[in-house]
Amino acid sequence: MNWIILIIAGLFEVGFTTCLKLSNNFSNVKWSTAFFVCIILSFLLLNKATQTLPMGTAYAVWTGIGAVGTVIIGIFYFNEPATFWRIFFICTLIGSIAGLKFFASH
């Protein structure tokens, strides 16, 4: 169950980074509010997940989900470049996240 909580925490990390960009330097109240809601939920869920999962593994997976998700959002919604090397290294990051999950000992 805590792996699901951790994945949701990672998705909220994608949410707060996306909202940060859309907040226009915190001048847009709607997106700024969404940013704060997402960041609070993300950290609360990360905290919950680390109660039973190894802290280092949980943190690495959380940031990895956030990084991968944020790059994907950037490519599809903010027209950021999708170069070969960007995609290659995102795939290696996904492989690393999966490896941490697969080999996590607790």
PDB file of C-alpha atoms in Angstrom:
ATOM      1  CA  MET A   1       0.000   0.000   0.000  1.00  0.00           C
ATOM      2  CA  ASN A   2       2.832   2.427   0.786  1.00  0.00           C
ATOM      3  CA  TRP A   3       4.219   1.981  -2.740  1.00  0.00           C
ATOM      4  CA  ILE A   4       0.892   3.259  -4.076  1.00  0.00           C
ATOM      5  CA  ILE A   5       1.047   6.168  -1.628  1.00  0.00           C
ATOM      6  CA  LEU A   6       4.584   6.900  -2.829  1.00  0.00           C
ATOM      7  CA  ILE A   7       3.515   6.863  -6.486  1.00  0.00           C
ATOM      8  CA  ILE A   8       0.674   9.269  -5.708  1.00  0.00           C
ATOM      9  CA  ALA A   9       3.148  11.499  -3.832  1.00  0.00           C
ATOM     10  CA  GLY A  10       5.348  11.494  -6.944  1.00  0.00           C
ATOM     11  CA  LEU A  11       2.381  12.461  -9.110  1.00  0.00           C
ATOM     12  CA  PHE A  12       1.655  15.365  -6.789  1.00  0.00           C
ATOM     13  CA  GLU A  13       5.289  16.381  -7.261  1.00  0.00           C
ATOM     14  CA  VAL A  14       4.633  16.534 -11.000  1.00  0.00           C
ATOM     15  CA  GLY A  15       1.557  18.580 -10.134  1.00  0.00           C
ATOM     16  CA  PHE A  16       3.429  21.122  -8.052  1.00  0.00           C
ATOM     17  CA  THR A  17       6.188  21.606 -10.607  1.00  0.00           C
ATOM     18  CA  THR A  18       3.621  22.090 -13.363  1.00  0.00           C
ATOM     19  CA  CYS A  19       1.605  24.494 -11.216  1.00  0.00           C
ATOM     20  CA  LEU A  20       4.807  26.370 -10.401  1.00  0.00           C
ATOM     21  CA  LYS A  21       5.350  27.070 -14.092  1.00  0.00           C
ATOM     22  CA  LEU A  22       1.699  27.978 -14.650  1.00  0.00           C
ATOM     23  CA  SER A  23       1.626  30.256 -11.582  1.00  0.00           C
ATOM     24  CA  ASN A  24       3.642  32.844 -13.530  1.00  0.00           C
ATOM     25  CA  ASN A  25       5.989  33.606 -10.646  1.00  0.00           C
ATOM     26  CA  PHE A  26       3.086  33.234  -8.174  1.00  0.00           C
ATOM     27  CA  SER A  27       1.112  36.043  -9.824  1.00  0.00           C
ATOM     28  CA  ASN A  28      -1.741  33.705 -10.847  1.00  0.00           C
ATOM     29  CA  VAL A  29      -3.739  32.940  -7.701  1.00  0.00           C
ATOM     30  CA  LYS A  30      -5.434  29.796  -9.054  1.00  0.00           C
ATOM     31  CA  TRP A  31      -2.192  28.089 -10.079  1.00  0.00           C
ATOM     32  CA  SER A  32      -0.339  29.360  -7.021  1.00  0.00           C
ATOM     33  CA  THR A  33      -2.994  27.818  -4.775  1.00  0.00           C
ATOM     34  CA  ALA A  34      -2.818  24.567  -6.734  1.00  0.00           C
ATOM     35  CA  PHE A  35       0.967  24.609  -6.285  1.00  0.00           C
ATOM     36  CA  PHE A  36       0.690  24.857  -2.494  1.00  0.00           C
ATOM     37  CA  VAL A  37      -2.004  22.165  -2.316  1.00  0.00           C
ATOM     38  CA  CYS A  38       0.085  19.791  -4.452  1.00  0.00           C
ATOM     39  CA  ILE A  39       3.330  20.401  -2.569  1.00  0.00           C
ATOM     40  CA  ILE A  40       1.686  19.861   0.816  1.00  0.00           C
ATOM     41  CA  LEU A  41      -0.025  16.654  -0.324  1.00  0.00           C
ATOM     42  CA  SER A  42       3.168  15.423  -1.967  1.00  0.00           C
ATOM     43  CA  PHE A  43       5.249  15.871   1.179  1.00  0.00           C
ATOM     44  CA  LEU A  44       2.560  14.441   3.462  1.00  0.00           C
ATOM     45  CA  LEU A  45       2.252  11.332   1.305  1.00  0.00           C
ATOM     46  CA  LEU A  46       6.040  10.994   1.037  1.00  0.00           C
ATOM     47  CA  ASN A  47       6.219  11.183   4.818  1.00  0.00           C
ATOM     48  CA  LYS A  48       3.557   8.485   5.119  1.00  0.00           C
ATOM     49  CA  ALA A  49       5.363   6.209   2.661  1.00  0.00           C
ATOM     50  CA  THR A  50       8.693   6.532   4.475  1.00  0.00           C
ATOM     51  CA  GLN A  51       7.143   5.129   7.625  1.00  0.00           C
ATOM     52  CA  THR A  52       7.492   1.631   6.164  1.00  0.00           C
ATOM     53  CA  LEU A  53       9.687   2.009   3.057  1.00  0.00           C
ATOM     54  CA  PRO A  54      13.419   2.669   3.229  1.00  0.00           C
ATOM     55  CA  MET A  55      13.902   6.448   3.252  1.00  0.00           C
ATOM     56  CA  GLY A  56      16.597   6.518   0.564  1.00  0.00           C
ATOM     57  CA  THR A  57      14.598   4.306  -1.775  1.00  0.00           C
ATOM     58  CA  ALA A  58      11.372   6.245  -1.204  1.00  0.00           C
ATOM     59  CA  TYR A  59      13.072   9.588  -1.795  1.00  0.00           C
ATOM     60  CA  ALA A  60      14.801   8.378  -4.963  1.00  0.00           C
ATOM     61  CA  VAL A  61      11.566   6.954  -6.361  1.00  0.00           C
ATOM     62  CA  TRP A  62       9.613  10.104  -5.414  1.00  0.00           C
ATOM     63  CA  THR A  63      12.095  12.439  -7.098  1.00  0.00           C
ATOM     64  CA  GLY A  64      12.404  10.088 -10.066  1.00  0.00           C
ATOM     65  CA  ILE A  65       8.655  10.064 -10.642  1.00  0.00           C
ATOM     66  CA  GLY A  66       8.668  13.833 -10.311  1.00  0.00           C
ATOM     67  CA  ALA A  67      11.553  14.255 -12.737  1.00  0.00           C
ATOM     68  CA  VAL A  68      10.184  11.863 -15.367  1.00  0.00           C
ATOM     69  CA  GLY A  69       6.667  13.236 -15.091  1.00  0.00           C
ATOM     70  CA  THR A  70       7.831  16.836 -15.240  1.00  0.00           C
ATOM     71  CA  VAL A  71       9.915  16.171 -18.373  1.00  0.00           C
ATOM     72  CA  ILE A  72       6.951  14.437 -20.027  1.00  0.00           C
ATOM     73  CA  ILE A  73       4.643  17.352 -19.148  1.00  0.00           C
ATOM     74  CA  GLY A  74       7.279  19.746 -20.477  1.00  0.00           C
ATOM     75  CA  ILE A  75       7.504  17.904 -23.779  1.00  0.00           C
ATOM     76  CA  PHE A  76       3.774  17.480 -24.356  1.00  0.00           C
ATOM     77  CA  TYR A  77       2.360  20.684 -22.868  1.00  0.00           C
ATOM     78  CA  PHE A  78       5.153  23.248 -22.913  1.00  0.00           C
ATOM     79  CA  ASN A  79       6.759  22.260 -26.239  1.00  0.00           C
ATOM     80  CA  GLU A  80      10.138  21.466 -24.694  1.00  0.00           C
ATOM     81  CA  PRO A  81      12.525  19.524 -26.954  1.00  0.00           C
ATOM     82  CA  ALA A  82      12.228  15.740 -27.155  1.00  0.00           C
ATOM     83  CA  THR A  83      15.757  15.004 -28.328  1.00  0.00           C
ATOM     84  CA  PHE A  84      17.188  11.506 -28.502  1.00  0.00           C
ATOM     85  CA  TRP A  85      19.449  12.049 -25.485  1.00  0.00           C
ATOM     86  CA  ARG A  86      16.674  13.521 -23.355  1.00  0.00           C
ATOM     87  CA  ILE A  87      14.439  10.534 -24.067  1.00  0.00           C
ATOM     88  CA  PHE A  88      17.361   8.127 -23.587  1.00  0.00           C
ATOM     89  CA  PHE A  89      18.210   9.469 -20.152  1.00  0.00           C
ATOM     90  CA  ILE A  90      14.570   9.633 -19.081  1.00  0.00           C
ATOM     91  CA  CYS A  91      14.316   5.949 -20.009  1.00  0.00           C
ATOM     92  CA  THR A  92      17.406   5.154 -17.942  1.00  0.00           C
ATOM     93  CA  LEU A  93      15.828   7.041 -15.036  1.00  0.00           C
ATOM     94  CA  ILE A  94      12.646   4.994 -15.399  1.00  0.00           C
ATOM     95  CA  GLY A  95      14.765   1.835 -15.382  1.00  0.00           C
ATOM     96  CA  SER A  96      16.505   3.025 -12.222  1.00  0.00           C
ATOM     97  CA  ILE A  97      13.189   3.721 -10.505  1.00  0.00           C
ATOM     98  CA  ALA A  98      11.909   0.264 -11.455  1.00  0.00           C
ATOM     99  CA  GLY A  99      15.158  -1.282 -10.193  1.00  0.00           C
ATOM    100  CA  LEU A 100      14.854   0.479  -6.846  1.00  0.00           C
ATOM    101  CA  LYS A 101      11.305  -0.819  -6.490  1.00  0.00           C
ATOM    102  CA  PHE A 102      12.242  -4.324  -7.575  1.00  0.00           C
ATOM    103  CA  PHE A 103      15.298  -4.622  -5.345  1.00  0.00           C
ATOM    104  CA  ALA A 104      14.011  -2.617  -2.349  1.00  0.00           C
ATOM    105  CA  SER A 105      14.606  -4.431   0.888  1.00  0.00           C
ATOM    106  CA  HIS A 106      12.523  -3.581   3.902  1.00  0.00           C
TER     107      HIS A 106
END
